[in-house]
Short mmCIF file of C-alpha atoms in Angstrom, two decimals:
data_model
loop_
_atom_site.label_atom_id
_atom_site.label_comp_id
_atom_site.label_asym_id
_atom_site.label_seq_id
_atom_site.Cartn_x
_atom_site.Cartn_y
_atom_site.Cartn_z
CA UNK S 124 -25.10 19.22 -0.95
CA UNK S 125 -24.92 16.66 -3.91
CA UNK S 126 -22.46 13.90 -2.73
CA UNK S 127 -23.98 10.59 -6.02
CA UNK S 128 -24.61 12.47 -9.53
CA UNK S 129 -25.68 11.96 -11.91
CA UNK S 130 -25.87 14.34 -14.89
CA UNK S 131 -27.92 12.69 -17.09
CA UNK S 132 -31.07 13.31 -16.84
CA UNK S 133 -31.95 10.86 -19.72
CA UNK S 134 -31.00 8.58 -22.24
CA UNK S 135 -32.84 6.84 -25.88
CA UNK S 136 -31.10 4.57 -26.99
CA UNK S 137 -31.70 1.51 -30.11
CA UNK S 138 -32.27 -1.99 -28.87
CA UNK S 139 -29.75 -3.99 -29.37
CA UNK S 140 -27.10 -1.10 -28.75
CA UNK S 141 -25.16 0.08 -26.23
CA UNK S 142 -26.77 1.27 -22.90
CA UNK S 143 -23.83 3.55 -21.26
CA UNK S 144 -25.21 5.11 -17.70
CA UNK S 145 -22.86 7.54 -15.76
CA UNK S 146 -22.47 8.93 -12.04
CA UNK S 147 -19.81 10.62 -10.06
CA UNK S 148 -19.16 11.25 -6.95
CA UNK S 149 -17.71 13.49 -4.30
CA UNK S 150 -17.10 11.95 -0.99
CA UNK S 151 -13.87 10.26 -0.97
CA UNK S 152 -15.04 7.53 1.98
CA UNK S 153 -17.81 5.42 -0.09
CA UNK S 154 -16.54 2.60 -1.17
CA UNK S 155 -19.38 0.72 -2.16
CA UNK S 156 -21.36 1.28 -5.06
CA UNK S 157 -24.66 0.11 -6.28
CA UNK S 158 -26.92 0.63 -9.19
CA UNK S 159 -30.68 0.36 -9.00
CA UNK S 160 -33.66 -0.25 -11.25
CA UNK S 161 -36.69 1.45 -10.99
CA UNK S 162 -39.89 0.99 -13.17
CA UNK S 163 -43.04 3.67 -12.63
CA UNK S 164 -45.19 2.72 -9.11
CA UNK S 165 -42.80 0.29 -8.05
CA UNK S 166 -39.62 0.66 -5.93
CA UNK S 167 -35.91 0.36 -6.80
CA UNK S 168 -34.60 -3.30 -7.56
CA UNK S 169 -30.64 -4.02 -6.48
CA UNK S 170 -29.20 -4.58 -10.71
CA UNK S 171 -25.21 -4.96 -9.54
CA UNK S 172 -22.72 -3.68 -7.04
CA UNK S 173 -19.06 -3.55 -6.89
CA UNK S 174 -16.33 -3.15 -4.27
CA UNK S 175 -13.50 0.34 -4.52
CA UNK S 176 -10.99 -2.85 -4.76
CA UNK S 177 -11.94 -3.46 -7.57
CA UNK S 178 -12.58 -1.67 -11.27
CA UNK S 179 -15.68 -3.97 -13.11
CA UNK S 180 -17.85 -5.89 -12.10
CA UNK S 181 -20.23 -8.03 -14.77
CA UNK S 182 -23.31 -9.79 -14.45
CA UNK S 183 -25.04 -11.05 -17.38
CA UNK S 184 -25.33 -8.00 -20.15
CA UNK S 185 -24.76 -5.39 -17.11
CA UNK S 186 -20.98 -3.90 -16.14
CA UNK S 187 -19.74 -1.63 -13.69
CA UNK S 188 -16.68 0.25 -14.20
CA UNK S 189 -15.09 2.10 -11.51
CA UNK S 190 -12.18 4.73 -12.32
CA UNK S 191 -11.71 5.94 -8.25
CA UNK S 192 -8.72 8.30 -9.37
CA UNK S 193 -11.64 10.27 -11.42
CA UNK S 194 -15.24 9.56 -9.15
CA UNK S 195 -16.59 7.73 -11.81
CA UNK S 196 -18.62 4.71 -12.45
CA UNK S 197 -20.58 3.79 -14.97
CA UNK S 198 -23.04 1.50 -16.14
CA UNK S 199 -23.14 -0.67 -18.63
CA UNK S 200 -25.78 -2.28 -20.43
CA UNK S 201 -25.14 -4.61 -24.08
CA UNK S 202 -27.62 -5.35 -25.79
CA UNK S 203 -29.74 -2.93 -24.46
CA UNK S 204 -33.15 -4.51 -24.97
CA UNK S 205 -37.12 -2.47 -24.34
CA UNK S 206 -37.12 -4.30 -20.91
CA UNK S 207 -34.59 -2.07 -19.58
CA UNK S 208 -35.94 1.03 -20.29
CA UNK S 209 -36.64 2.58 -15.99
CA UNK S 210 -34.53 5.02 -14.33
CA UNK S 211 -31.35 3.61 -12.93
CA UNK S 212 -30.20 5.11 -9.92
CA UNK S 213 -26.78 5.36 -8.41
CA UNK S 214 -26.33 4.71 -4.87
CA UNK S 215 -22.89 5.15 -3.07
CA UNK S 216 -22.21 3.68 0.56
CA UNK S 217 -19.47 3.84 3.14
CA UNK S 218 -17.44 1.22 5.59
CA UNK S 219 -18.17 0.87 9.39
CA UNK S 220 -18.96 3.57 12.22
CA UNK S 221 -22.07 4.76 12.24
CA UNK S 222 -23.08 4.37 8.27
CA UNK S 223 -25.61 1.65 9.12
CA UNK S 224 -25.64 0.58 5.54
CA UNK S 225 -26.91 4.01 4.83
CA UNK S 226 -26.41 4.78 0.97
CA UNK S 227 -26.83 8.30 -0.56
CA UNK S 228 -28.27 8.33 -3.94
CA UNK S 229 -28.27 10.31 -7.77
CA UNK S 230 -30.59 11.61 -9.15
CA UNK S 231 -31.35 9.27 -11.50
CA UNK S 232 -30.84 8.18 -15.26
CA UNK S 233 -34.28 7.84 -17.24
CA UNK S 234 -33.17 5.12 -19.86
CA UNK S 235 -35.83 4.24 -23.26
CA UNK S 236 -34.45 1.38 -25.51
CA UNK S 237 -36.52 1.64 -28.82
CA UNK S 238 -37.79 -1.37 -30.43
CA UNK E 100 -41.03 -14.25 -1.00
CA UNK E 101 -39.23 -11.82 1.33
CA UNK E 102 -40.65 -8.42 0.89
CA UNK E 103 -41.42 -4.70 2.19
CA UNK E 104 -44.84 -3.64 2.75
CA UNK E 105 -45.94 -0.15 2.80
CA UNK E 106 -49.98 0.21 3.64
CA UNK E 107 -50.72 2.30 1.19
CA UNK E 108 -50.17 2.85 -2.95
CA UNK E 109 -52.00 6.80 -3.71
CA UNK E 110 -52.87 9.05 -0.36
CA UNK E 111 -54.36 12.47 -0.89
CA UNK E 112 -54.13 14.92 2.10
CA UNK E 113 -55.50 17.90 2.94
CA UNK E 114 -53.20 20.92 4.57
CA UNK E 115 -52.54 21.20 7.70
CA UNK E 116 -53.58 17.05 7.71
CA UNK E 117 -51.18 14.41 10.96
CA UNK E 118 -50.30 12.03 7.99
CA UNK E 119 -49.04 8.42 9.19
CA UNK E 120 -47.86 6.32 6.26
CA UNK E 121 -46.68 2.40 7.79
CA UNK E 122 -44.51 0.23 6.34
CA UNK E 123 -43.74 -3.67 7.71
CA UNK E 124 -41.16 -5.87 6.40
CA UNK E 125 -40.69 -9.29 6.93
CA UNK E 126 -36.64 -10.38 6.99
CA UNK E 127 -36.12 -9.52 10.51
CA UNK E 128 -33.81 -6.65 8.82
CA UNK E 129 -32.35 -4.15 11.59
CA UNK E 130 -31.88 -1.09 9.69
CA UNK E 131 -34.96 0.34 8.07
CA UNK E 132 -34.98 3.59 5.97
CA UNK E 133 -37.35 6.64 4.79
CA UNK E 134 -36.63 7.88 1.52
CA UNK E 135 -38.52 10.76 -0.36
CA UNK E 136 -38.25 11.00 -4.51
CA UNK E 137 -38.20 13.78 -6.89
CA UNK E 138 -37.73 14.63 -9.88
CA UNK E 139 -34.43 16.29 -11.21
CA UNK E 140 -33.61 15.29 -6.87
CA UNK E 141 -33.57 11.40 -6.66
CA UNK E 142 -33.75 9.73 -3.65
CA UNK E 143 -33.07 11.37 -0.28
CA UNK E 144 -33.30 10.05 3.55
CA UNK E 145 -36.09 11.46 5.89
CA UNK E 146 -34.69 9.40 8.92
CA UNK E 147 -34.10 5.61 9.13
CA UNK E 148 -34.15 3.57 12.80
CA UNK E 149 -30.79 0.60 13.27
CA UNK E 150 -32.81 -0.62 16.20
CA UNK E 151 -36.51 -0.95 17.89
CA UNK E 152 -36.55 2.46 19.25
CA UNK E 153 -33.19 4.10 17.81
CA UNK E 154 -33.59 6.92 15.45
CA UNK E 155 -31.69 8.95 12.90
CA UNK E 156 -31.88 12.17 11.27
CA UNK E 157 -31.70 12.00 7.48
CA UNK E 158 -30.61 15.01 5.06
CA UNK E 159 -34.08 16.33 5.11
CA UNK E 160 -35.45 15.20 7.92
CA UNK E 161 -37.85 18.56 8.72
CA UNK E 162 -41.24 18.58 8.75
CA UNK E 163 -41.18 14.69 9.11
CA UNK E 164 -40.69 12.47 12.24
CA UNK E 165 -41.01 8.47 12.79
CA UNK E 166 -41.64 5.93 15.52
CA UNK E 167 -40.22 2.24 15.15
CA UNK E 168 -41.88 0.44 18.55
CA UNK E 169 -41.46 -3.11 16.83
CA UNK E 170 -39.06 -4.49 14.44
CA UNK E 171 -40.40 -5.18 11.58
CA UNK E 172 -42.41 -2.31 11.73
CA UNK E 173 -41.57 2.33 10.94
CA UNK E 174 -43.89 4.20 10.60
CA UNK E 175 -43.27 8.19 8.65
CA UNK E 176 -45.35 10.60 9.91
CA UNK E 177 -46.19 14.05 8.71
CA UNK E 178 -46.82 16.28 11.57
CA UNK E 179 -48.62 18.97 9.92
CA UNK E 180 -48.58 18.25 6.03
CA UNK E 181 -47.68 20.83 3.21
CA UNK E 182 -47.75 20.90 0.18
CA UNK E 183 -44.19 20.88 -0.42
CA UNK E 184 -44.68 17.45 0.92
CA UNK E 185 -46.47 15.98 -1.97
CA UNK E 186 -43.95 13.12 -3.13
CA UNK E 187 -43.00 9.54 -3.55
CA UNK E 188 -42.45 8.40 -0.08
CA UNK E 189 -40.17 4.62 -0.58
CA UNK E 190 -39.68 2.58 2.57
CA UNK E 191 -36.18 0.00 2.61
CA UNK E 192 -35.41 -2.40 5.03
CA UNK E 193 -31.69 -4.24 5.09
CA UNK E 194 -29.31 -6.32 6.81
CA UNK E 195 -27.62 -5.49 9.97
CA UNK E 196 -24.54 -3.52 9.29
CA UNK E 197 -23.04 -5.95 6.74
CA UNK E 198 -21.81 -4.83 4.41
CA UNK E 199 -24.71 -3.38 1.39
CA UNK E 200 -23.68 -6.09 -0.80
CA UNK E 201 -27.52 -6.42 -1.74
CA UNK E 202 -28.27 -3.00 -0.43
CA UNK E 203 -31.70 -2.89 0.15
CA UNK E 204 -35.00 -4.05 -0.18
CA UNK E 205 -37.56 -1.23 -0.85
CA UNK E 206 -40.92 -1.34 -0.54
CA UNK E 207 -43.02 -0.40 -4.11
CA UNK E 208 -43.76 3.61 -2.42
CA UNK E 209 -46.79 5.36 -0.97
CA UNK E 210 -47.88 8.45 -4.15
CA UNK E 211 -48.59 11.34 -1.57
CA UNK E 212 -50.49 14.08 -2.49
CA UNK E 213 -50.88 17.33 -0.55
CA UNK E 214 -53.79 19.61 -1.76
#
């Protein structure tokens, strides 16, 4: 049962345009969401996060939007740069109990930004 | 610079061998995790540990075991390697049960091939 889904395996964008990566989740207990970026032969690195009490969080060129009613979040990258080409993973967590900060990840989306 | 170090970048093992993957973190983190990354499936949690000698099964523990004798070290053991365990293995750590504002710190991964 895939609780976090990234339905687009890949996305191709021209340099300077906007990249929009999407993520859906099914577990209503999730209350914190993160995006990670992964280059080949490297571990994923944290990019940006959002708490369920917010609907938007911005950090430079990266903005994450959360729609709780739709159980959907998206990552916007503006403007896109060739160095943004990587695999992007959406992740979700829930607070407390025996969660121990476990993250549940989506399948990943391969972003390619063309010069 | 704080880090999570995985002992091997690439490993080739034979079917039926017992395989040890080692992970060490220098951040004094309580939680440590083992994931595997497969195309189209994203990152799936194998096991995690929230304290020394404590361990919990993740989503896909079958065929694996773990050991955490010291806080900084978390080992993943493939009891009898099989070809379907060919994958990229990622170790991660996180601090306590605090909200994962930055989530995990990942190692660079171990690419295991079982022949």
